[in-house]
Amino acid sequence: MAGEFQVTGGNAQALFKLKVHRGEGMVLLAMNWKVGKPPKDFVGFAIQYKEPGSDRFLNVRNRLAFAGVDGSVNPTSLSTMLSPIQMFRWIHFPFNAEQPGEFLYRVTPVFMSAQDELSYGEAQEAAIELRRETYPGLLNVTFTRGFVASQRFVDTYEAFGSIDTLLPEQADKGLDFVPTHPKAAEALNWMGFEARRAILDVLDEAIADKKAQVRVVAYDLSQADVVSRLEQLGARLKIIIDDDGPHGKKTSGETLSAQRLAVSAGAQNVKRQHMGALQHNKTIVVDGPKARKVVCGSTNFTWRGFFVQSNNALVLQGKTPVKVFKEAFDHYWDNDTPATFGKTASAVWTKLGLKGIDAQVAFSPHIAKNAVLKSVGTDIASASSSLLYSLAFLAITGGAVKDAIKKVSNDKTVFVYGMADAKVGGLVLVTPDGNPEPVSPASLKKNAPEPFKAEPTGGGGNRMHHKFVVIDFDKPTARVYMGSYNFSNPADVSNGENLLLIRDRRVAVAYAIEALRIFDHYHFRVKQADAKKARKTLTLTRPPRSPKDKPWWNAHYTQAVKVRDRELFSA
């Protein structure tokens, strides 16, 4: 049905079932065999899709292939009709995902004979809308791509110019940086994905609405497209910019931005602030007769924030969210310390008044009586089905949330996929067996066994910058915590932050898919690193040719982690 965010295939003759979940500019396809296990000659799934209004199917491609007789592998990606997906779920980014109407997906089981000939079984089909806005006119979840280090980037853009032709090497140089890459516009649009477009669109609407008042709180501010738009607002803009540590230096992008905006908006409309430690918000409020919108989330207004890091930005529309965020801005403007801000009405949970969506927000810093970290930890610990998260800086902080995540990760009845930064470089992935899997700094650098190509790093610093937790995405009680809030004690009682709690399954599924796609990306990088270290080539697995051989899908029916993964998302 049109508007559904989860749909299923209806072919009773197909040997497997299909469930399609709507993401933001992406879909999650989840498959599972209907009865028992697949036959041993089953070698994966072929995936095709048809765009709205089109009369032909496009083939999803796979870079992994079957090795030739001599062990060689085709270095180019092939149609999944020839190189099937050997997984029971797949996240796909269709071209032109913003098109109105339904995308039709067709998934076909692929089999291989003893003579290596491919054949195909009964397919499942399912149609789903991917429209750009999560809830049109109310709420839109958006993400940056976060995958400069990817084969897609290498194949499409790196041959035309190195990464330093697209991004400045230093954030402080961002205001004057002009990309020289011949495909810069296309590449930056791909890298920034929906979040960058959504943020700039909100600013463009504010510029067009000549009576709109704009309020911005910025932790990082050194991206030329953002600052140039803020300048166009003139005295309609009031802005608070962080001045903690490096941000307070005379040469910082934040100081240079403040100087430029003091000229365009007036010095009286520009304020520097750091609260107890950081003014860490990334919010935009537009209040006008035509445009009433709010931007919040983890996306800093920098080149790295838009184009390198994995980030999210939430766009809210309507009178109430504008009122709530505008009041919070005023409370920040009038209160420079945790002791005073924590006593304001903005420091307690406040409903956002979005019709049909249970959403609320609380701003930091809090004082003891309205602190939220402990209650968030309690809620996480109550997860009954699943916990999916992507949390920057979790490794270097303690507290109730970190303790709750550890507790749930050790609960074998709850499915957990998570990703957080490691204490000493790299990342840590947490799988449903509760075991942390390190992603070393080496795995995040140029690391590509055959048939993959070397990838750029996109510079130093944190690449996974999300701050969100999804609890029980598959239940009616699904909920998401997100914002600028780092789920730490400093975020709770010292920094300027925003934290939203949204109890809504469509929103929860969108964030769940984002958590999965990032987890899968970095988990595969671990496999790449292992293969390179062992001097192996990554290939697809043929059916068993001897009694000791196992089919590719064997682990998905014998390893508890993969069994639960296969069952959860296809249910």
Coordinates of N, CA and C in Angstrom, one line a residue, residues 30-192:
A30 N 15.2 -7.7 3.2 CA 15.4 -8.8 4.1 C 14.8 -10.1 3.6
M31 N 15.5 -11.2 3.5 CA 15.0 -12.4 2.9 C 15.2 -13.5 3.9
N32 N 14.4 -14.6 3.8 CA 14.5 -15.7 4.7 C 13.8 -16.9 4.0
W33 N 14.4 -18.1 4.1 CA 13.8 -19.3 3.5 C 12.5 -19.6 4.2
K34 N 11.5 -20.0 3.5 CA 10.2 -20.2 4.2 C 10.2 -21.5 5.0
V35 N 10.7 -22.6 4.5 CA 10.7 -23.9 5.2 C 12.1 -24.4 5.2
G36 N 12.5 -24.7 6.4 CA 13.8 -25.4 6.6 C 15.0 -24.6 6.1
K37 N 16.0 -25.3 5.5 CA 17.2 -24.6 5.0 C 17.1 -24.6 3.5
P38 N 17.9 -23.7 2.8 CA 17.9 -23.7 1.4 C 18.7 -24.9 0.9
P39 N 18.5 -25.3 -0.4 CA 19.2 -26.4 -1.0 C 20.7 -26.0 -1.1
K40 N 21.6 -27.0 -1.1 CA 23.0 -26.7 -1.2 C 23.5 -26.0 -2.4
D41 N 22.7 -26.1 -3.5 CA 23.1 -25.4 -4.7 C 22.6 -23.9 -4.8
F42 N 22.0 -23.5 -3.7 CA 21.6 -22.1 -3.7 C 22.8 -21.2 -3.4
V43 N 23.0 -20.2 -4.3 CA 24.3 -19.4 -4.2 C 24.0 -17.9 -4.0
G44 N 22.8 -17.6 -3.6 CA 22.5 -16.2 -3.3 C 21.3 -15.6 -4.0
F45 N 21.1 -14.3 -3.8 CA 19.9 -13.6 -4.3 C 20.3 -12.6 -5.4
A46 N 19.6 -12.5 -6.5 CA 19.7 -11.5 -7.5 C 18.7 -10.4 -7.1
I47 N 19.1 -9.1 -7.2 CA 18.2 -8.0 -6.9 C 18.1 -7.1 -8.0
Q48 N 16.8 -6.8 -8.4 CA 16.5 -5.8 -9.4 C 15.5 -4.8 -8.9
Y49 N 15.4 -3.6 -9.5 CA 14.4 -2.7 -9.1 C 14.0 -1.8 -10.3
K50 N 12.7 -1.3 -10.2 CA 12.2 -0.5 -11.2 C 11.8 0.8 -10.6
E51 N 12.2 1.9 -11.2 CA 11.9 3.2 -10.7 C 10.4 3.6 -11.0
P52 N 9.9 4.5 -10.2 CA 8.5 4.9 -10.5 C 8.3 5.4 -11.9
G53 N 7.3 4.9 -12.6 CA 7.0 5.3 -14.0 C 7.8 4.6 -15.0
S54 N 8.8 3.8 -14.6 CA 9.7 3.1 -15.6 C 9.1 1.8 -16.0
D55 N 9.5 1.4 -17.2 CA 9.0 0.1 -17.8 C 10.0 -1.0 -17.8
R56 N 11.2 -0.7 -17.1 CA 12.2 -1.8 -17.1 C 12.9 -1.9 -15.8
F57 N 13.4 -3.0 -15.5 CA 14.1 -3.3 -14.2 C 15.6 -2.9 -14.4
L58 N 16.2 -2.4 -13.4 CA 17.7 -2.1 -13.3 C 18.3 -3.2 -12.4
N59 N 19.5 -3.6 -12.7 CA 20.1 -4.6 -11.9 C 21.0 -4.0 -10.8
V60 N 20.8 -4.5 -9.6 CA 21.7 -4.1 -8.5 C 23.0 -4.9 -8.8
R61 N 24.2 -4.3 -8.5 CA 25.4 -4.9 -8.9 C 26.2 -5.3 -7.6
N62 N 27.1 -6.2 -7.8 CA 27.9 -6.8 -6.7 C 29.4 -6.8 -7.2
R63 N 30.3 -6.3 -6.3 CA 31.7 -6.3 -6.7 C 32.3 -7.6 -6.4
L64 N 31.8 -8.4 -5.5 CA 32.3 -9.8 -5.3 C 31.8 -10.7 -6.4
A65 N 32.6 -11.6 -6.9 CA 32.2 -12.5 -8.0 C 32.8 -13.9 -7.7
F66 N 32.3 -14.8 -8.5 CA 32.9 -16.2 -8.4 C 34.3 -16.2 -9.1
A67 N 35.3 -16.8 -8.5 CA 36.6 -16.9 -9.0 C 36.6 -17.7 -10.3
G68 N 37.5 -17.4 -11.2 CA 37.6 -18.2 -12.4 C 38.4 -19.5 -12.1
V69 N 38.5 -20.3 -13.1 CA 39.3 -21.6 -13.0 C 40.7 -21.3 -12.5
D70 N 41.3 -20.2 -13.0 CA 42.7 -19.9 -12.5 C 42.8 -19.1 -11.3
G71 N 41.6 -18.9 -10.6 CA 41.6 -18.2 -9.4 C 41.4 -16.7 -9.5
S72 N 41.4 -16.2 -10.8 CA 41.2 -14.7 -11.0 C 39.8 -14.3 -10.8
V73 N 39.6 -13.0 -10.5 CA 38.3 -12.4 -10.2 C 38.1 -11.2 -11.1
N74 N 37.0 -11.1 -11.7 CA 36.6 -9.9 -12.5 C 36.7 -8.7 -11.6
P75 N 37.5 -7.7 -11.9 CA 37.7 -6.5 -11.0 C 36.5 -5.5 -11.0
T76 N 35.6 -5.7 -12.0 CA 34.5 -4.7 -12.1 C 33.2 -5.4 -11.5
S77 N 32.4 -4.5 -11.0 CA 31.1 -5.0 -10.4 C 30.2 -5.6 -11.5
L78 N 29.5 -6.7 -11.2 CA 28.7 -7.4 -12.1 C 27.2 -7.4 -11.6
S79 N 26.3 -7.6 -12.5 CA 24.9 -7.7 -12.1 C 24.8 -8.9 -11.1
T80 N 23.9 -8.7 -10.1 CA 23.6 -9.7 -9.2 C 22.9 -10.9 -9.8
M81 N 22.5 -10.8 -11.1 CA 22.0 -12.0 -11.8 C 23.2 -12.9 -12.1
L82 N 24.4 -12.4 -12.1 CA 25.6 -13.2 -12.4 C 26.5 -13.3 -11.1
S83 N 26.4 -12.3 -10.3 CA 27.2 -12.3 -9.0 C 26.2 -12.1 -7.9
P84 N 25.4 -13.1 -7.5 CA 24.4 -12.9 -6.5 C 24.9 -12.4 -5.1
I85 N 24.0 -11.8 -4.4 CA 24.3 -11.4 -3.0 C 24.3 -12.6 -2.1
Q86 N 25.4 -12.9 -1.4 CA 25.4 -14.0 -0.5 C 25.2 -13.5 0.9
M87 N 24.0 -12.9 1.1 CA 23.6 -12.4 2.4 C 22.1 -12.5 2.5
F88 N 21.5 -12.5 3.6 CA 20.0 -12.6 3.8 C 19.4 -11.2 3.9
R89 N 20.2 -10.2 3.9 CA 19.7 -8.8 3.8 C 20.7 -7.9 3.1
W90 N 20.1 -6.9 2.5 CA 20.9 -6.0 1.7 C 20.3 -4.6 1.7
I91 N 21.2 -3.6 1.9 CA 20.8 -2.2 1.9 C 21.1 -1.6 0.5
H92 N 20.1 -1.0 -0.1 CA 20.3 -0.5 -1.5 C 20.0 1.0 -1.5
F93 N 20.8 1.7 -2.3 CA 20.6 3.1 -2.5 C 20.2 3.3 -4.0
P94 N 18.9 3.4 -4.3 CA 18.4 3.5 -5.7 C 18.8 4.9 -6.2
F95 N 19.0 5.0 -7.5 CA 19.1 6.3 -8.2 C 17.8 7.0 -8.0
N96 N 17.9 8.3 -7.9 CA 16.6 9.1 -7.9 C 15.6 8.7 -6.8
A97 N 16.1 8.4 -5.6 CA 15.2 8.0 -4.5 C 14.2 9.0 -4.2
E98 N 14.4 10.2 -4.5 CA 13.4 11.3 -4.2 C 12.2 11.3 -5.1
Q99 N 12.2 10.5 -6.1 CA 11.0 10.4 -7.1 C 9.7 10.1 -6.4
P100 N 8.6 10.8 -6.7 CA 7.4 10.4 -6.1 C 6.9 9.0 -6.8
G101 N 6.2 8.3 -6.0 CA 5.7 7.0 -6.5 C 6.4 5.8 -5.9
E102 N 6.1 4.6 -6.4 CA 6.7 3.4 -5.8 C 7.8 2.9 -6.6
F103 N 8.8 2.4 -5.8 CA 9.9 1.6 -6.4 C 9.5 0.2 -6.3
L104 N 9.6 -0.6 -7.4 CA 9.3 -2.0 -7.4 C 10.6 -2.8 -7.3
Y105 N 10.7 -3.6 -6.2 CA 11.9 -4.5 -6.1 C 11.5 -5.9 -6.4
R106 N 12.4 -6.6 -7.2 CA 12.3 -8.0 -7.5 C 13.6 -8.7 -7.0
V107 N 13.3 -9.7 -6.2 CA 14.5 -10.5 -5.6 C 14.3 -12.0 -6.1
T108 N 15.3 -12.5 -6.7 CA 15.3 -13.9 -7.3 C 16.3 -14.8 -6.7
P109 N 16.0 -16.0 -6.3 CA 17.0 -16.9 -5.8 C 17.8 -17.5 -7.0
V110 N 19.1 -17.6 -6.7 CA 20.0 -18.1 -7.8 C 20.6 -19.4 -7.4
F111 N 20.7 -20.3 -8.3 CA 21.3 -21.6 -8.1 C 22.4 -21.9 -9.0
M112 N 23.3 -22.8 -8.6 CA 24.4 -23.2 -9.5 C 24.6 -24.7 -9.6
S113 N 24.7 -25.2 -10.8 CA 24.8 -26.6 -11.1 C 26.3 -27.1 -10.8
A114 N 26.5 -28.4 -10.9 CA 27.8 -28.9 -10.8 C 28.7 -28.5 -11.9
Q115 N 28.1 -28.0 -13.0 CA 28.9 -27.5 -14.1 C 29.0 -26.0 -14.1
D116 N 28.7 -25.4 -12.9 CA 28.8 -23.9 -12.7 C 27.8 -23.1 -13.5
E117 N 26.8 -23.7 -14.0 CA 25.7 -23.0 -14.7 C 24.7 -22.4 -13.7
L118 N 24.3 -21.2 -13.9 CA 23.4 -20.5 -13.0 C 21.9 -20.7 -13.5
S119 N 21.0 -20.9 -12.6 CA 19.6 -21.0 -12.9 C 18.9 -20.2 -11.8
Y120 N 17.6 -19.9 -12.1 CA 16.8 -19.0 -11.2 C 15.5 -19.5 -10.8
G121 N 15.1 -19.3 -9.5 CA 13.9 -19.7 -9.0 C 12.8 -18.7 -9.1
E122 N 11.7 -18.9 -8.4 CA 10.5 -18.0 -8.4 C 10.9 -16.7 -7.6
A123 N 10.6 -15.6 -8.1 CA 11.0 -14.3 -7.5 C 9.9 -13.8 -6.6
Q124 N 10.3 -12.9 -5.7 CA 9.4 -12.1 -4.9 C 9.5 -10.7 -5.3
E125 N 8.3 -10.0 -5.3 CA 8.3 -8.6 -5.7 C 7.6 -7.8 -4.6
A126 N 8.0 -6.6 -4.4 CA 7.4 -5.7 -3.4 C 7.6 -4.3 -3.8
A127 N 6.6 -3.4 -3.7 CA 6.7 -2.0 -4.1 C 6.6 -1.1 -2.9
I128 N 7.5 -0.1 -2.8 CA 7.5 0.8 -1.7 C 7.8 2.2 -2.1
E129 N 7.2 3.2 -1.4 CA 7.5 4.6 -1.6 C 8.8 5.0 -0.9
L130 N 9.6 5.8 -1.5 CA 10.8 6.3 -0.8 C 10.8 7.8 -0.7
R131 N 9.7 8.4 -1.0 CA 9.6 9.9 -1.0 C 10.6 10.5 0.0
R132 N 11.0 11.7 -0.4 CA 12.1 12.4 0.3 C 11.8 12.6 1.8
E133 N 10.6 13.1 2.1 CA 10.3 13.4 3.5 C 9.8 12.2 4.3
T134 N 10.3 12.0 5.5 CA 9.8 10.9 6.3 C 8.3 11.1 6.6
Y135 N 7.9 12.3 7.1 CA 6.5 12.6 7.3 C 6.4 14.0 6.6
P136 N 5.8 14.1 5.4 CA 5.7 15.3 4.7 C 5.0 16.4 5.5
G137 N 5.7 17.6 5.6 CA 5.1 18.7 6.3 C 5.3 18.7 7.8
L138 N 5.9 17.6 8.3 CA 6.0 17.5 9.8 C 7.5 17.2 10.2
L139 N 8.1 16.2 9.6 CA 9.4 15.7 10.1 C 10.1 15.0 9.0
N140 N 11.4 15.3 8.9 CA 12.2 14.6 7.9 C 13.5 14.2 8.5
V141 N 13.8 12.9 8.5 CA 15.1 12.4 8.9 C 16.0 12.4 7.7
T142 N 17.2 12.9 7.9 CA 18.2 12.9 6.8 C 19.6 12.5 7.2
F143 N 20.4 11.9 6.3 CA 21.7 11.5 6.7 C 22.7 12.0 5.7
T144 N 24.0 12.1 6.1 CA 25.1 12.3 5.2 C 25.5 10.9 4.7
R145 N 26.3 10.9 3.6 CA 26.7 9.6 3.1 C 27.8 8.9 4.0
G146 N 28.8 9.7 4.5 CA 29.8 9.2 5.4 C 30.7 8.2 4.8
F147 N 30.8 8.1 3.4 CA 31.6 7.0 2.8 C 32.5 7.5 1.8
V148 N 33.3 8.5 2.2 CA 34.4 8.9 1.3 C 35.3 7.7 1.1
A149 N 35.6 6.9 2.1 CA 36.3 5.7 2.0 C 35.4 4.6 1.5
S150 N 35.2 4.5 0.2 CA 34.3 3.5 -0.4 C 34.7 3.3 -1.8
Q151 N 34.4 2.1 -2.3 CA 34.7 1.8 -3.7 C 33.9 2.6 -4.6
R152 N 32.7 3.0 -4.3 CA 31.9 3.9 -5.1 C 32.6 5.2 -5.3
F153 N 33.1 5.8 -4.3 CA 33.8 7.1 -4.4 C 35.0 6.9 -5.3
V154 N 35.8 5.8 -5.1 CA 37.0 5.6 -5.9 C 36.6 5.5 -7.4
D155 N 35.6 4.6 -7.7 CA 35.2 4.4 -9.1 C 34.7 5.6 -9.8
T156 N 33.9 6.4 -9.0 CA 33.2 7.5 -9.7 C 33.9 8.8 -9.7
Y157 N 34.7 9.1 -8.7 CA 35.3 10.4 -8.6 C 36.8 10.5 -8.4
E158 N 37.5 9.5 -7.8 CA 38.9 9.7 -7.6 C 39.7 9.7 -8.8
A159 N 39.3 9.1 -9.9 CA 40.1 9.1 -11.1 C 40.1 10.5 -11.7
F160 N 39.2 11.4 -11.3 CA 39.2 12.8 -11.9 C 39.9 13.8 -11.0
G161 N 40.3 13.4 -9.8 CA 40.9 14.3 -8.9 C 41.0 13.8 -7.5
S162 N 42.1 14.1 -6.8 CA 42.3 13.6 -5.4 C 41.3 14.3 -4.5
I163 N 41.3 13.8 -3.2 CA 40.3 14.2 -2.2 C 40.6 15.7 -1.9
D164 N 41.8 16.2 -2.0 CA 42.1 17.5 -1.6 C 41.6 18.6 -2.6
T165 N 41.1 18.1 -3.8 CA 40.5 19.0 -4.7 C 39.0 19.1 -4.4
L166 N 38.5 18.3 -3.5 CA 37.1 18.4 -3.1 C 36.9 19.0 -1.7
L167 N 37.9 18.8 -0.8 CA 37.8 19.2 0.6 C 39.1 20.0 1.0
P168 N 38.9 21.0 1.9 CA 40.1 21.6 2.4 C 40.8 20.7 3.4
E169 N 42.1 20.8 3.4 CA 42.9 19.9 4.3 C 42.7 20.3 5.8
Q170 N 42.4 21.6 6.1 CA 42.2 22.1 7.4 C 40.9 22.8 7.5
A171 N 40.1 22.6 8.6 CA 38.8 23.2 8.8 C 38.9 24.7 8.7
D172 N 40.0 25.3 9.3 CA 40.1 26.8 9.4 C 40.2 27.4 8.0
K173 N 40.5 26.6 7.0 CA 40.6 27.1 5.6 C 39.3 27.0 4.8
G174 N 38.3 26.4 5.5 CA 37.1 26.1 4.8 C 36.3 27.2 4.3
L175 N 36.4 28.4 4.9 CA 35.6 29.6 4.4 C 36.0 30.1 3.0
D176 N 37.3 29.9 2.7 CA 37.8 30.4 1.5 C 38.1 29.3 0.4
F177 N 37.9 28.0 0.8 CA 38.2 26.9 0.0 C 37.2 26.8 -1.2
V178 N 37.7 26.6 -2.4 CA 36.9 26.4 -3.6 C 37.3 25.1 -4.2
P179 N 36.5 24.1 -4.3 CA 36.8 22.9 -4.9 C 37.2 23.0 -6.4
T180 N 38.3 22.3 -6.8 CA 38.7 22.3 -8.2 C 38.5 21.0 -8.9
H181 N 37.9 20.1 -8.2 CA 37.6 18.8 -8.9 C 36.7 19.0 -10.0
P182 N 36.9 18.4 -11.2 CA 36.0 18.6 -12.3 C 34.6 18.1 -12.1
K183 N 34.4 17.2 -11.2 CA 33.0 16.7 -10.9 C 32.6 17.1 -9.5
A184 N 33.1 18.3 -9.0 CA 32.9 18.7 -7.7 C 31.4 18.8 -7.3
A185 N 30.6 19.4 -8.1 CA 29.2 19.5 -7.8 C 28.5 18.2 -7.6
E186 N 28.7 17.3 -8.5 CA 28.2 15.9 -8.4 C 28.7 15.2 -7.2
A187 N 30.0 15.2 -7.0 CA 30.7 14.5 -5.9 C 30.2 15.0 -4.6
L188 N 30.1 16.3 -4.4 CA 29.7 16.8 -3.1 C 28.2 16.5 -2.8
N189 N 27.4 16.6 -3.9 CA 26.0 16.2 -3.7 C 25.9 14.7 -3.3
W190 N 26.7 13.9 -3.8 CA 26.7 12.4 -3.5 C 27.2 12.3 -2.0
M191 N 28.3 12.9 -1.7 CA 28.9 12.8 -0.4 C 28.0 13.4 0.7
G192 N 27.4 14.5 0.5 CA 26.6 15.2 1.5 C 25.2 14.5 1.6

